[in-house]
Coordinates of C-alpha atoms and ligand atoms in Angstrom, one line a residue:
X22 CA -16.8 -23.5 -13.9
X23 CA -19.1 -23.5 -10.8
X24 CA -19.3 -20.2 -8.9
X25 CA -17.9 -20.1 -5.4
X26 CA -20.1 -19.0 -2.6
X27 CA -18.4 -17.9 0.7
X28 CA -20.2 -17.8 4.0
X29 CA -18.9 -15.5 6.8
X30 CA -19.5 -12.1 8.3
X31 CA -18.6 -9.6 5.6
X32 CA -17.4 -6.0 6.1
X33 CA -16.5 -3.5 3.4
X34 CA -16.7 0.2 2.6
X35 CA -18.3 0.8 -0.7
X36 CA -18.5 4.5 0.2
X37 CA -15.9 6.9 1.5
X38 CA -16.5 7.6 5.2
X39 CA -14.5 10.9 5.0
X40 CA -17.2 12.3 2.6
X41 CA -20.3 10.1 2.8
X42 CA -22.5 8.7 5.5
X43 CA -23.2 5.0 6.0
X44 CA -19.9 4.0 4.4
X45 CA -19.6 0.7 6.2
X46 CA -21.7 -2.2 4.9
X47 CA -21.9 -5.3 7.0
X48 CA -23.6 -8.7 6.3
X49 CA -23.5 -10.7 9.6
X50 CA -24.4 -14.0 8.0
X51 CA -23.0 -12.9 4.7
X52 CA -22.6 -14.5 1.3
X53 CA -20.0 -13.6 -1.3
X54 CA -20.6 -15.0 -4.8
X55 CA -17.5 -15.2 -7.0
X56 CA -17.5 -16.1 -10.7
X57 CA -14.7 -15.8 -13.2
X58 CA -12.5 -14.0 -10.8
X59 CA -15.1 -11.3 -9.9
X60 CA -17.6 -10.7 -7.2
X61 CA -21.0 -11.4 -8.9
X62 CA -23.1 -10.8 -5.8
X63 CA -22.9 -9.9 -2.1
X64 CA -25.6 -10.1 0.5
X65 CA -27.2 -12.4 3.1
X66 CA -26.1 -16.0 2.7
X67 CA -29.4 -17.9 2.6
X68 CA -31.1 -15.9 -0.2
X69 CA -27.8 -16.1 -2.2
X70 CA -27.7 -19.9 -1.7
X71 CA -31.3 -20.3 -2.8
X72 CA -30.6 -18.3 -5.9
X73 CA -27.4 -20.2 -6.7
X74 CA -28.0 -23.8 -5.6
X75 CA -25.2 -25.1 -7.8
X76 CA -22.5 -22.9 -6.3
X77 CA -19.6 -24.5 -4.5
X78 CA -20.0 -23.3 -0.9
X79 CA -17.2 -22.5 1.5
X80 CA -18.5 -22.5 5.1
X81 CA -16.4 -19.9 6.9
X82 CA -18.9 -19.2 9.7
X83 CA -17.0 -17.8 12.7
X84 CA -14.8 -15.9 10.2
X85 CA -14.8 -12.4 8.8
X86 CA -14.4 -11.6 5.1
X87 CA -12.8 -8.2 4.4
X88 CA -11.6 -6.8 1.0
X89 CA -7.9 -7.6 0.5
X90 CA -5.7 -5.0 2.1
X91 CA -4.0 -2.4 -0.2
X92 CA -0.6 -1.2 1.0
X93 CA 0.0 2.2 -0.6
X94 CA 3.7 2.4 0.4
X95 CA 6.2 -0.4 1.1
X96 CA 9.8 -1.2 0.1
X97 CA 10.6 -4.7 -1.1
X98 CA 14.3 -4.7 -0.5
X99 CA 13.9 -3.7 3.1
X100 CA 12.2 -6.9 4.5
X101 CA 15.4 -7.8 6.4
X102 CA 16.0 -4.4 8.0
X103 CA 12.6 -4.4 9.8
X104 CA 13.1 -3.6 13.5
X105 CA 16.2 -1.4 13.2
X106 CA 14.8 1.0 15.8
X107 CA 16.4 4.1 17.3
X108 CA 17.5 6.3 14.5
X109 CA 16.0 9.1 12.4
X110 CA 15.5 9.0 8.6
X111 CA 18.9 10.0 7.2
X112 CA 21.0 7.9 9.7
X113 CA 18.6 5.0 9.4
X114 CA 19.1 5.1 5.6
X115 CA 22.9 5.3 5.9
X116 CA 23.2 2.5 8.5
X117 CA 20.4 0.1 7.8
X118 CA 18.4 0.6 4.6
X119 CA 21.0 1.5 1.9
X120 CA 23.6 -1.2 2.7
X121 CA 20.8 -3.8 2.4
X122 CA 19.5 -2.2 -0.8
X123 CA 23.0 -2.5 -2.2
X124 CA 22.8 -6.3 -1.8
X125 CA 20.0 -6.3 -4.4
X126 CA 22.8 -6.1 -7.0
X127 CA 23.0 -9.9 -6.5
X128 CA 20.0 -11.0 -8.5
X129 CA 19.7 -14.4 -6.8
X130 CA 19.5 -12.6 -3.5
X131 CA 16.9 -10.2 -4.8
X132 CA 14.8 -13.2 -6.0
X133 CA 14.9 -14.7 -2.5
X134 CA 13.9 -11.4 -0.9
X135 CA 11.1 -10.9 -3.5
X136 CA 9.7 -14.3 -2.5
X137 CA 9.9 -13.5 1.2
X138 CA 8.3 -10.1 0.5
X139 CA 5.4 -11.5 -1.5
X140 CA 4.7 -14.3 1.0
X141 CA 4.6 -11.8 3.8
X142 CA 2.1 -9.7 1.9
X143 CA -0.2 -12.7 1.2
X144 CA -0.1 -14.1 4.7
X145 CA -1.0 -10.6 6.1
X146 CA -4.0 -10.4 3.8
X147 CA -2.5 -7.8 1.5
X148 CA -3.7 -8.3 -2.1
X149 CA -2.4 -5.1 -3.7
X150 CA 0.6 -2.9 -3.0
X151 CA 2.5 0.1 -4.4
X152 CA 6.0 -1.1 -3.9
X153 CA 9.3 0.8 -4.0
X154 CA 11.4 -1.5 -6.1
X155 CA 15.2 -1.8 -6.1
X156 CA 18.0 0.4 -7.7
X157 CA 18.9 -2.6 -10.0
X158 CA 16.7 -3.5 -13.0
X159 CA 17.2 -7.3 -12.6
X160 CA 16.0 -7.1 -9.0
X161 CA 12.9 -5.2 -10.1
X162 CA 12.3 -7.9 -12.7
X163 CA 12.5 -10.5 -10.0
X164 CA 9.8 -8.7 -8.0
X165 CA 7.5 -8.4 -11.0
X166 CA 8.0 -12.0 -12.0
X167 CA 7.4 -13.4 -8.6
X168 CA 4.3 -11.1 -8.2
X169 CA 3.0 -12.4 -11.5
X170 CA 3.5 -16.0 -10.4
X171 CA 1.8 -15.5 -7.0
X172 CA -1.0 -13.3 -8.3
X173 CA -0.5 -10.4 -5.8
X174 CA -1.2 -7.1 -7.6
X175 CA 1.9 -5.0 -7.6
X176 CA 2.7 -1.5 -8.9
X177 CA 6.4 -0.9 -8.7
X178 CA 9.4 0.5 -10.5
X179 CA 13.1 0.9 -10.7
X180 CA 14.2 3.3 -7.9
X181 CA 16.0 6.2 -9.5
X182 CA 18.8 8.1 -7.8
X183 CA 21.9 9.8 -9.1
X184 CA 23.4 11.5 -6.0
X185 CA 23.8 11.5 -2.2
X186 CA 23.3 7.7 -1.7
X187 CA 25.9 4.9 -2.0
X188 CA 27.7 5.1 -5.4
X189 CA 26.5 1.6 -6.2
X190 CA 22.9 2.7 -6.0
X191 CA 23.3 5.6 -8.5
X192 CA 22.4 5.4 -12.1
X193 CA 22.8 8.1 -14.8
X194 CA 19.6 9.8 -16.1
X195 CA 20.3 8.2 -19.6
X196 CA 20.5 4.7 -18.1
X197 CA 17.5 5.4 -15.9
X198 CA 15.5 6.2 -19.0
X199 CA 16.6 3.1 -21.0
X200 CA 16.2 0.7 -18.1
X201 CA 12.8 2.1 -17.1
X202 CA 11.6 1.8 -20.7
X203 CA 12.6 -1.8 -20.8
X204 CA 10.8 -2.6 -17.6
X205 CA 7.7 -0.7 -18.7
X206 CA 7.6 -2.7 -22.0
X207 CA 7.9 -6.0 -20.1
X208 CA 5.6 -5.5 -17.1
X209 CA 3.3 -2.5 -17.3
X210 CA -0.3 -3.6 -17.5
X211 CA 0.5 -7.2 -17.6
X212 CA -2.2 -9.1 -15.5
X213 CA -2.3 -7.4 -12.1
X214 CA 0.9 -5.5 -12.6
X215 CA 1.6 -1.8 -13.2
X216 CA 4.8 0.2 -13.6
X217 CA 5.5 3.2 -11.3
X218 CA 8.1 5.8 -12.0
X219 CA 10.0 5.9 -8.7
X220 CA 12.6 8.6 -8.0
X221 CA 13.7 7.8 -4.4
X222 CA 13.3 11.4 -3.1
X223 CA 14.4 14.9 -4.2
X224 CA 17.5 14.6 -2.0
X225 CA 18.9 11.8 -4.2
X226 CA 17.8 13.0 -7.6
X227 CA 19.2 15.7 -9.9
X228 CA 17.1 17.9 -12.1
X229 CA 18.0 15.9 -15.3
X230 CA 16.8 12.8 -13.4
X231 CA 13.5 14.5 -12.5
X232 CA 13.2 15.5 -16.2
X233 CA 13.6 11.8 -17.2
X234 CA 10.8 11.0 -14.8
X235 CA 8.5 13.5 -16.5
X236 CA 9.5 12.1 -19.9
X237 CA 8.6 8.6 -18.9
X238 CA 5.3 9.8 -17.5
X239 CA 4.5 11.6 -20.7
X240 CA 5.5 8.8 -23.0
X241 CA 3.4 6.3 -20.9
X242 CA 0.2 7.9 -20.0
X243 CA -1.0 5.1 -17.7
X244 CA 2.1 4.4 -15.6
X245 CA 2.0 5.5 -12.0
X246 CA 4.4 7.7 -10.0
X247 CA 5.6 7.4 -6.4
X248 CA 8.2 9.2 -4.3
X249 CA 8.8 10.6 -0.7
X250 CA 7.8 14.0 0.4
X251 CA 8.2 16.1 3.6
X252 CA 9.1 13.2 5.9
X253 CA 11.8 14.6 8.2
X254 CA 13.0 18.1 9.1
X255 CA 16.7 17.5 8.3
X256 CA 15.7 16.0 4.9
X257 CA 13.5 19.0 4.1
X258 CA 16.4 21.4 4.9
X259 CA 18.8 19.5 2.7
X260 CA 16.3 19.4 -0.2
X261 CA 15.8 23.2 0.0
X262 CA 19.5 23.7 -0.1
X263 CA 19.8 21.5 -3.2
X264 CA 17.0 23.3 -5.0
X265 CA 17.4 26.9 -3.9
X266 CA 14.8 28.1 -6.4
X267 CA 12.1 26.0 -4.8
X268 CA 9.7 27.7 -2.4
X269 CA 9.0 24.4 -0.6
X270 CA 9.7 20.7 -1.1
X271 CA 6.6 20.0 -3.1
X272 CA 7.6 22.7 -5.6
X273 CA 10.6 20.5 -6.7
X274 CA 8.3 17.8 -7.9
X275 CA 5.7 20.3 -9.3
X276 CA 8.3 22.0 -11.5
X277 CA 8.8 18.7 -13.3
X278 CA 5.0 18.0 -13.5
X279 CA 5.2 15.0 -11.2
X280 CA 2.3 15.9 -8.9
X281 CA -0.8 14.6 -10.6
X282 CA -3.6 12.0 -10.4
X283 CA -1.2 9.1 -10.9
X284 CA 1.1 10.2 -8.1
X285 CA 1.5 8.8 -4.6
X286 CA 3.5 11.0 -2.3
X287 CA 4.7 9.1 0.8
X288 CA 4.5 10.7 4.3
X289 CA 4.0 14.5 3.9
X290 CA 4.4 14.8 7.7
X291 CA 5.7 18.4 7.8
X292 CA 3.4 20.4 5.5
X293 CA 1.7 23.8 5.2
X294 CA -1.8 24.5 4.1
X295 CA -0.4 25.6 0.7
X296 CA 1.2 22.1 0.3
X297 CA -2.0 20.2 1.0
X298 CA -4.1 22.5 -1.1
X299 CA -1.8 22.1 -4.1
X300 CA -1.7 18.3 -3.7
X301 CA -5.5 18.3 -3.6
X302 CA -5.9 20.5 -6.6
X303 CA -3.5 18.4 -8.7
X304 CA -5.3 15.2 -7.7
X305 CA -2.3 13.4 -6.2
X306 CA -2.7 11.0 -3.2
X307 CA -0.7 10.9 0.0
X308 CA 0.4 7.6 1.6
X309 CA 0.2 8.0 5.3
X310 CA 2.7 5.7 7.1
X311 CA 2.0 6.1 10.8
X312 CA 4.2 3.3 12.2
X313 CA 7.2 4.5 10.2
X314 CA 6.5 8.1 11.2
X315 CA 6.6 7.0 14.9
X316 CA 9.5 4.6 14.5
X317 CA 11.8 7.1 12.8
X318 CA 10.5 9.9 15.0
X319 CA 9.5 11.8 11.8
X320 CA 6.4 13.4 13.4
X321 CA 2.7 13.5 13.7
X322 CA 0.7 13.4 10.4
X323 CA -1.7 16.4 10.0
X324 CA -4.6 14.3 8.8
X325 CA -7.2 16.9 9.5
X326 CA -5.3 19.4 7.3
X327 CA -5.2 16.8 4.5
X328 CA -8.9 15.9 4.8
X329 CA -10.0 19.6 4.9
X330 CA -8.0 20.3 1.8
X331 CA -9.6 17.3 0.1
X332 CA -6.3 15.3 -0.3
X333 CA -6.8 11.6 -1.1
X334 CA -5.2 9.7 1.7
X335 CA -4.2 6.0 1.7
X336 CA -2.3 3.9 4.2
X337 CA 1.2 2.4 3.9
X338 CA 3.2 0.1 6.1
X339 CA 6.5 1.6 4.8
X340 CA 8.4 -1.7 5.5
X341 CA 11.3 -1.6 6.6
X342 CA 11.1 1.8 8.4
X343 CA 7.6 0.8 9.6
X344 CA 7.0 -2.0 12.0
X345 CA 5.7 -4.9 9.8
X346 CA 3.3 -5.9 7.0
X347 CA 0.0 -5.8 8.9
X348 CA -2.4 -3.3 7.5
X349 CA -4.6 -4.0 10.5
X350 CA -1.8 -2.8 12.8
X351 CA -1.2 0.1 10.5
X352 CA -4.9 1.1 10.7
X353 CA -4.7 0.9 14.5
X354 CA -1.5 3.0 14.5
X355 CA -3.2 5.6 12.4
X356 CA -6.0 5.7 15.0
X357 CA -3.6 5.9 18.0
X358 CA -1.5 8.7 16.5
X359 CA -4.6 10.8 15.6
X360 CA -5.7 10.3 19.3
X361 CA -2.5 11.9 20.5
X362 CA -1.9 14.5 17.8
X363 CA -3.0 18.1 18.5
X364 CA -6.3 18.5 16.7
X365 CA -6.1 14.9 15.6
X366 CA -9.1 13.3 13.8
X367 CA -11.4 10.8 15.5
X368 CA -11.2 7.8 13.2
X369 CA -14.0 5.3 13.3
X370 CA -13.6 1.6 12.4
X371 CA -15.1 2.4 9.0
X372 CA -12.4 5.0 8.4
X373 CA -9.7 2.4 9.2
X374 CA -11.2 -0.2 6.9
X375 CA -11.5 2.3 4.1
X376 CA -8.0 3.6 4.5
X377 CA -6.6 0.0 4.5
X378 CA -8.6 -1.1 1.4
X379 CA -10.6 1.1 -1.1
X380 CA -8.6 4.3 -0.5
X381 CA -5.4 2.5 -1.4
X382 CA -7.0 0.9 -4.5
X383 CA -8.0 4.3 -5.8
X384 CA -4.6 5.8 -5.1
X385 CA -2.9 2.9 -6.9
X386 CA -5.3 3.3 -9.9
X387 CA -6.5 -0.3 -9.3
X388 CA -10.1 0.8 -9.7
X389 CA -11.6 -2.7 -9.7
X390 CA -10.5 -3.6 -6.2
X391 CA -10.7 -2.4 -2.6
X392 CA -14.3 -3.2 -1.8
X393 CA -16.6 -6.1 -2.6
X394 CA -19.3 -4.6 -4.7
X395 CA -20.5 -6.7 -7.6
X396 CA -18.2 -6.4 -10.6
X397 CA -15.1 -5.9 -8.5
X398 CA -12.2 -8.3 -8.7
X399 CA -12.6 -11.0 -6.1
X400 CA -9.7 -9.8 -3.8
X401 CA -10.5 -10.6 -0.2
X402 CA -9.1 -12.0 3.0
X403 CA -10.8 -14.2 5.6
X404 CA -9.9 -13.6 9.2
X405 CA -10.6 -16.3 11.7
X406 CA -9.0 -15.3 15.0
X407 CA -7.5 -18.1 16.9
X408 CA -6.9 -16.1 20.1
X409 CA -9.1 -16.5 23.1
X410 CA -9.1 -12.8 24.0
X411 CA -10.2 -11.5 20.6
X412 CA -12.9 -14.2 20.3
X413 CA -14.3 -13.3 23.7
X414 CA -14.4 -9.6 22.7
X415 CA -16.1 -10.4 19.5
X416 CA -18.7 -12.7 21.2
X417 CA -19.7 -9.9 23.5
X418 CA -19.4 -7.0 21.0
X419 CA -22.6 -5.0 20.9
X420 CA -22.4 -3.9 17.3
X421 CA -20.6 -4.7 14.0
X422 CA -18.5 -1.6 14.4
X423 CA -17.2 -2.9 17.7
X424 CA -16.3 -6.2 16.0
X425 CA -14.4 -4.4 13.3
X426 CA -12.6 -2.2 15.9
X427 CA -11.6 -5.3 17.8
X428 CA -10.2 -6.9 14.7
X429 CA -8.1 -3.8 14.0
X430 CA -7.0 -3.8 17.7
X431 CA -6.2 -7.4 18.3
X432 CA -6.0 -9.4 15.0
X433 CA -2.7 -9.9 13.1
X434 CA -1.2 -12.4 10.7
X435 CA -2.1 -15.3 13.0
X436 CA -5.8 -14.5 12.3
X437 CA -5.5 -14.7 8.5
X438 CA -7.1 -17.9 7.3
X439 CA -7.1 -17.4 3.6
X440 CA -6.2 -14.7 1.1
X441 CA -7.8 -14.6 -2.4
X442 CA -6.8 -12.5 -5.4
X443 CA -8.9 -12.4 -8.6
X444 CA -10.9 -15.4 -7.5
X445 CA -7.8 -17.5 -6.7
X446 CA -6.5 -18.5 -3.3
X447 CA -3.0 -17.2 -2.8
X448 CA -2.5 -18.1 0.8
X449 CA -4.0 -20.6 3.2
X450 CA -3.0 -20.8 6.8
X451 CA -2.0 -24.2 8.1
X452 CA -2.5 -23.1 11.7
X453 CA -5.8 -21.2 11.9
X454 CA -8.5 -23.8 12.9
X455 CA -11.3 -24.0 10.4
Ligands
GUN4 N1 13.2 8.5 2.0 C1 14.0 8.1 1.0 N2 14.2 6.8 1.1 C2 13.4 6.3 2.1 C3 13.1 5.0 2.6 O1 13.7 4.0 2.2 N3 12.2 5.0 3.7 C4 11.6 6.1 4.1 N4 10.8 6.0 5.2 N5 11.9 7.3 3.7 C5 12.8 7.4 2.6
ZN5 ZN1 9.2 4.9 2.1

């Protein structure tokens, strides 16, 4: 098959701006050569065309190619509770999230929601996601099957809880073990998919359930792990009452060996130096969810404390407590909240792009995506903003960094022209002019 050669301005972060200089790489009249689902070259368009005269060219001038976004924390059964504003975590769970999650017992409904969810990822330019599944195994099957069919890369798992939620959402540790094993056998490491052991949070899991999580992680050395941590003060108090032996919230997961390189811990808003240092030394990642933290009034994320300790940070929309699927908006929200946080970090456009792409890929263990270096999977999005304001800003921008900052500030789903995963188009806008 002929290679594809895409022409547009290209931005990616092949280096980590939190630890290295010159992390952002830009090709203003760029070419991206894609063969067999992988990036085979990236650079200036004209020399790439000369070297590959037989390639099928896609003239996307006026557009911007970015690596596909990687959402490190999102809940598939919560699409339809987006926008339930005005409550804090535990009330929001009781009134909005959990009743909708109970509806996933109806597998046909779960299939419909899985479709809505995956379409929403694709049309926002998200090509990989670490997804909180459902409390029902057939609903999780629907998610994996639909993800496989669309091509979006998904790590997910059966959500495990055996106390303090709705009874219908509880499962015994024995059943949790058997059901998880079945899902791992069917879906883990199938093209673009990965299984993630997913206890909802310490508040809804007993010690035997956390033990089951450890057993699954030991028996399957490449499955991932995800849960929530230190999101809300009321939640933290309740967890410390349930586990009186624990010195802090993190210690609950540590006792069961659940804090390690494969782990993504969502939120970690209220944390001490000891917590961030232990997370860093155990190699786990934190999914920062700034829209959700604001919407639920959870608090301001101590990004500087995490970065100083060397914690790996990725970005999550946390739909449906968050405010939507856009990783551009999530990047902007991270920036805005660090601006108002005491001792907040000054985030550059390169930081935002890295957080929204390569940082997530590393946290998810999807090592072959997140930037556009040769050899990576061809996972990318083309933005072609239709809006007059954004186009005027871009035309007058004095540097590529300013262009990227404008995209984070002003572009949304209406600017996504096409989304590609593993060299295949998974979304094409009917409204963005070409
Ligand atoms: N903690 C436990 N469950 C949830 C959830 O669904 N959303 C958020 N933001 N936090 C949680
Ligand atoms: Zn969450």
